[in-house]
Short mmCIF file of C-alpha atoms in Angstrom, two decimals:
data_model
loop_
_atom_site.label_atom_id
_atom_site.label_comp_id
_atom_site.label_asym_id
_atom_site.label_seq_id
_atom_site.Cartn_x
_atom_site.Cartn_y
_atom_site.Cartn_z
CA GLN A 267 0.00 0.00 0.00
CA VAL A 268 1.30 3.39 -1.00
CA GLN A 269 2.63 5.62 1.76
CA LEU A 270 4.04 9.14 1.82
CA GLN A 271 6.70 10.44 4.20
CA GLU A 272 7.90 14.02 4.50
CA SER A 273 11.47 14.78 5.58
CA GLY A 274 13.63 17.83 6.05
CA PRO A 275 14.89 20.36 8.60
CA GLY A 276 12.51 21.31 11.37
CA LEU A 277 14.08 24.74 11.81
CA VAL A 278 14.90 27.30 9.12
CA LYS A 279 16.29 30.81 9.57
CA PRO A 280 14.42 33.83 8.23
CA SER A 281 15.34 34.77 4.64
CA GLU A 282 16.71 31.29 3.96
CA THR A 283 15.21 28.49 1.87
CA LEU A 284 12.91 25.83 3.27
CA SER A 285 13.57 22.46 1.58
CA LEU A 286 11.45 19.35 2.11
CA THR A 287 11.25 15.97 0.41
CA CYS A 288 8.34 13.56 0.18
CA THR A 289 9.21 9.90 -0.36
CA VAL A 290 6.62 7.68 -2.03
CA SER A 291 6.83 4.04 -0.94
CA GLY A 292 4.85 0.98 -1.95
CA GLY A 293 3.92 2.22 -5.39
CA SER A 294 4.89 4.13 -8.50
CA MET A 295 4.73 7.87 -8.99
CA SER A 296 3.70 7.44 -12.61
CA SER A 297 0.41 8.87 -13.84
CA TYR A 298 -0.20 10.76 -10.61
CA TYR A 299 -0.04 14.36 -9.46
CA TRP A 300 1.83 15.11 -6.24
CA THR A 301 0.89 18.03 -4.03
CA TRP A 302 2.23 20.10 -1.14
CA ILE A 303 -0.15 21.57 1.45
CA ARG A 304 0.66 23.43 4.66
CA GLN A 305 -1.10 24.30 7.89
CA PRO A 306 0.14 27.06 10.23
CA PRO A 307 -0.29 26.25 13.92
CA GLY A 308 -3.93 26.50 14.94
CA ARG A 309 -5.01 27.55 11.48
CA GLY A 310 -6.46 26.10 8.27
CA LEU A 311 -5.01 24.33 5.27
CA GLU A 312 -3.27 26.15 2.43
CA TRP A 313 -2.63 24.60 -0.98
CA ILE A 314 0.96 25.24 -2.11
CA GLY A 315 1.05 23.52 -5.49
CA TYR A 316 1.53 20.29 -7.35
CA ILE A 317 3.77 18.50 -9.80
CA TYR A 318 2.84 15.84 -12.33
CA TYR A 319 5.14 12.84 -12.42
CA SER A 320 6.42 14.08 -15.80
CA GLY A 321 7.55 17.34 -14.21
CA SER A 322 4.89 19.94 -15.07
CA THR A 323 3.95 22.18 -12.13
CA THR A 324 1.28 24.58 -10.90
CA TYR A 325 1.61 26.83 -7.86
CA ASN A 326 -0.59 28.87 -5.56
CA PRO A 327 -0.47 32.40 -7.04
CA ALA A 328 0.15 33.81 -3.56
CA LEU A 329 3.36 31.76 -3.23
CA LYS A 330 4.38 31.36 -6.85
CA SER A 331 7.30 33.79 -6.74
CA ARG A 332 8.98 31.82 -3.92
CA VAL A 333 8.06 28.19 -4.62
CA THR A 334 9.64 25.44 -6.66
CA ILE A 335 8.40 21.84 -6.68
CA SER A 336 10.52 19.19 -8.37
CA VAL A 337 10.31 15.42 -8.87
CA ASP A 338 12.83 12.59 -9.05
CA THR A 339 10.95 9.49 -10.15
CA SER A 340 14.11 7.37 -10.00
CA LYS A 341 14.13 7.94 -6.24
CA ASN A 342 10.33 7.99 -5.91
CA GLN A 343 10.56 11.47 -4.38
CA PHE A 344 9.27 14.95 -4.94
CA SER A 345 10.51 18.08 -3.24
CA LEU A 346 9.47 21.54 -2.11
CA ASN A 347 11.71 24.60 -2.04
CA LEU A 348 10.30 27.78 -0.49
CA ARG A 349 12.63 30.76 -0.70
CA SER A 350 13.00 33.85 1.48
CA VAL A 351 10.99 32.44 4.37
CA THR A 352 9.55 34.46 7.23
CA ALA A 353 7.80 33.53 10.46
CA ALA A 354 4.55 33.39 8.47
CA ASP A 355 5.88 30.26 6.74
CA THR A 356 5.97 28.36 10.04
CA ALA A 357 3.61 25.44 9.55
CA VAL A 358 3.09 21.72 9.31
CA TYR A 359 3.88 20.78 5.73
CA TYR A 360 2.05 17.84 4.17
CA CYS A 361 2.62 16.00 0.93
CA ALA A 362 -0.38 14.37 -0.74
CA ARG A 363 -1.43 12.58 -3.90
CA ASP A 364 -3.61 13.93 -6.74
CA PRO A 365 -4.31 17.54 -7.63
CA TRP A 366 -7.97 18.16 -6.81
CA HIS A 367 -8.81 15.79 -4.00
CA PHE A 368 -6.30 14.14 -1.72
CA ASP A 369 -6.87 10.49 -0.93
CA LEU A 370 -3.37 9.90 0.39
CA TRP A 371 -1.44 12.11 2.80
CA GLY A 372 1.88 12.04 4.58
CA ARG A 373 1.89 12.45 8.34
CA GLY A 374 3.22 15.99 7.99
CA THR A 375 6.38 17.66 9.20
CA MET A 376 6.58 20.77 11.37
CA VAL A 377 8.84 23.53 10.10
CA THR A 378 9.59 26.52 12.28
CA VAL A 379 11.10 29.69 10.86
CA SER A 380 13.17 31.36 13.55
CA SER A 381 16.64 32.76 14.09
CA GLN B 1460 -8.21 33.47 -5.05
CA SER B 1461 -9.97 33.83 -1.68
CA ALA B 1462 -10.52 31.11 0.89
CA LEU B 1463 -13.90 29.43 0.92
CA THR B 1464 -16.17 30.44 3.82
CA GLN B 1465 -17.10 27.92 6.49
CA PRO B 1466 -18.74 28.44 9.90
CA ALA B 1467 -16.13 28.45 12.65
CA SER B 1468 -18.02 25.86 14.67
CA VAL B 1469 -21.05 23.60 14.68
CA SER B 1470 -22.33 21.22 17.32
CA GLY B 1471 -24.80 18.40 17.70
CA SER B 1472 -25.82 15.62 20.03
CA PRO B 1473 -25.14 11.94 19.40
CA GLY B 1474 -27.59 10.51 16.89
CA GLN B 1475 -28.49 13.86 15.41
CA SER B 1476 -27.62 15.17 11.95
CA ILE B 1477 -25.54 18.25 11.28
CA THR B 1478 -24.64 20.14 8.13
CA ILE B 1479 -21.50 22.17 7.49
CA SER B 1480 -21.67 24.75 4.74
CA CYS B 1481 -18.88 25.94 2.47
CA THR B 1482 -19.50 29.08 0.44
CA GLY B 1483 -17.45 30.09 -2.54
CA THR B 1484 -18.09 31.96 -5.76
CA SER B 1485 -19.24 31.37 -9.30
CA SER B 1486 -15.56 30.90 -10.19
CA ASP B 1487 -14.97 27.92 -7.94
CA ILE B 1488 -17.78 25.98 -6.22
CA GLY B 1489 -20.44 27.43 -8.48
CA PHE B 1490 -18.63 26.47 -11.68
CA TYR B 1491 -16.87 23.18 -11.00
CA ASP B 1492 -18.03 19.90 -9.49
CA LEU B 1493 -14.66 19.42 -7.81
CA VAL B 1494 -15.52 20.01 -4.16
CA SER B 1495 -13.93 17.78 -1.54
CA TRP B 1496 -14.23 17.51 2.23
CA TYR B 1497 -11.63 16.48 4.83
CA GLN B 1498 -11.83 15.42 8.46
CA GLN B 1499 -8.90 16.23 10.73
CA HIS B 1500 -8.45 15.04 14.29
CA PRO B 1501 -5.90 16.88 16.45
CA GLY B 1502 -2.30 16.10 15.58
CA THR B 1503 -3.15 14.00 12.55
CA ALA B 1504 -3.24 14.48 8.80
CA PRO B 1505 -6.55 15.30 7.14
CA LYS B 1506 -8.64 12.41 5.82
CA LEU B 1507 -10.64 12.55 2.60
CA MET B 1508 -14.37 12.17 3.32
CA ILE B 1509 -16.09 13.39 0.13
CA TYR B 1510 -14.80 14.19 -3.36
CA GLN B 1511 -16.37 15.52 -6.56
CA VAL B 1512 -19.18 17.01 -4.43
CA THR B 1513 -21.02 13.77 -3.58
CA LYS B 1514 -18.67 10.78 -3.87
CA ARG B 1515 -17.42 8.82 -0.88
CA PRO B 1516 -14.09 6.99 -0.84
CA SER B 1517 -14.37 3.22 -0.69
CA GLY B 1518 -15.11 1.98 2.81
CA LEU B 1519 -16.25 5.31 4.23
CA SER B 1520 -19.43 5.33 6.27
CA ASN B 1521 -22.56 6.39 4.41
CA ARG B 1522 -23.35 8.66 7.37
CA PHE B 1523 -21.27 11.23 5.50
CA SER B 1524 -22.78 12.85 2.43
CA GLY B 1525 -22.06 15.88 0.26
CA SER B 1526 -24.15 18.20 -1.87
CA LYS B 1527 -23.96 21.50 -3.69
CA SER B 1528 -26.37 24.30 -4.55
CA GLY B 1529 -25.15 27.32 -6.44
CA ASN B 1530 -21.98 28.64 -4.86
CA THR B 1531 -22.42 26.67 -1.63
CA ALA B 1532 -21.38 23.10 -0.89
CA SER B 1533 -22.49 21.17 2.16
CA LEU B 1534 -21.32 18.22 4.20
CA THR B 1535 -23.97 16.37 6.17
CA ILE B 1536 -23.17 13.92 8.93
CA SER B 1537 -26.09 11.80 10.08
CA GLY B 1538 -26.28 9.67 13.21
CA LEU B 1539 -23.63 11.79 14.88
CA GLN B 1540 -21.06 9.84 16.90
CA ALA B 1541 -18.46 10.92 19.43
CA GLU B 1542 -15.63 10.05 17.04
CA ASP B 1543 -16.99 12.51 14.49
CA GLU B 1544 -15.74 15.36 16.69
CA ALA B 1545 -12.98 16.93 14.60
CA ASP B 1546 -12.17 19.82 12.30
CA TYR B 1547 -13.66 19.69 8.81
CA TYR B 1548 -12.31 21.45 5.74
CA CYS B 1549 -13.80 21.92 2.30
CA ALA B 1550 -11.78 22.50 -0.86
CA SER B 1551 -12.64 23.39 -4.43
CA TYR B 1552 -10.95 23.63 -7.77
CA ALA B 1553 -10.77 27.34 -8.54
CA GLY B 1554 -9.80 27.38 -12.20
CA SER B 1555 -6.40 27.96 -13.81
CA SER B 1556 -5.20 24.71 -12.24
CA THR B 1557 -5.47 26.07 -8.70
CA LEU B 1558 -7.21 24.87 -5.55
CA VAL B 1559 -8.65 26.73 -2.59
CA PHE B 1560 -9.51 25.50 0.90
CA GLY B 1561 -12.12 26.67 3.37
CA GLY B 1562 -11.10 28.06 6.74
CA GLY B 1563 -12.29 24.97 8.60
CA THR B 1564 -15.16 24.14 10.94
CA LYS B 1565 -14.82 22.66 14.40
CA LEU B 1566 -17.48 20.04 15.06
CA THR B 1567 -18.34 19.43 18.69
CA VAL B 1568 -20.39 16.39 19.69
CA LEU B 1569 -22.26 17.39 22.83
#
């Protein structure tokens, strides 16, 4: 059964780049879209963007200037880079499958932006 | 691209039915049948409950149902149970390959 697992630093300094990876296990990435979603503490969900297994991407317009999502199908991984972070980027970051409804989620990883 | 509007909280007693609304615009909920609903218990990842407005994932209880009228989607939970107490989020395709979430609703089972 397919599982997703987020990994990456739990603490990032302001103005630096937040980098996370989602590893897909138990199945292939082919023919699926792969999405990043975040949730600030005590707040709601925010869609960040997605990547198709072939590499095409779409981003939330509010984050587009700072976000890059990439995929490495040979490693069964996709990644999130968020540049120039501030405290407002502190959140639990989730990876999920499919672009418009998410039937499979990772457990999430907390990222704190602080000096 | 504005967040969809949900009530901050709803409550009901065990066995009752409740409905959570999710209001968008004619550019998202009103135009596309791509509304989904998620249940989130504290400290856990969201769980898909409804997709494409009315469809339930395989194995999900039929106590959960979805509907849409105009720019508003709704999630109805019948036969309320203690384990239904959670936060619920709606989401909708919003055109131009983008997605928008609602602000979330806290369901309390009295």
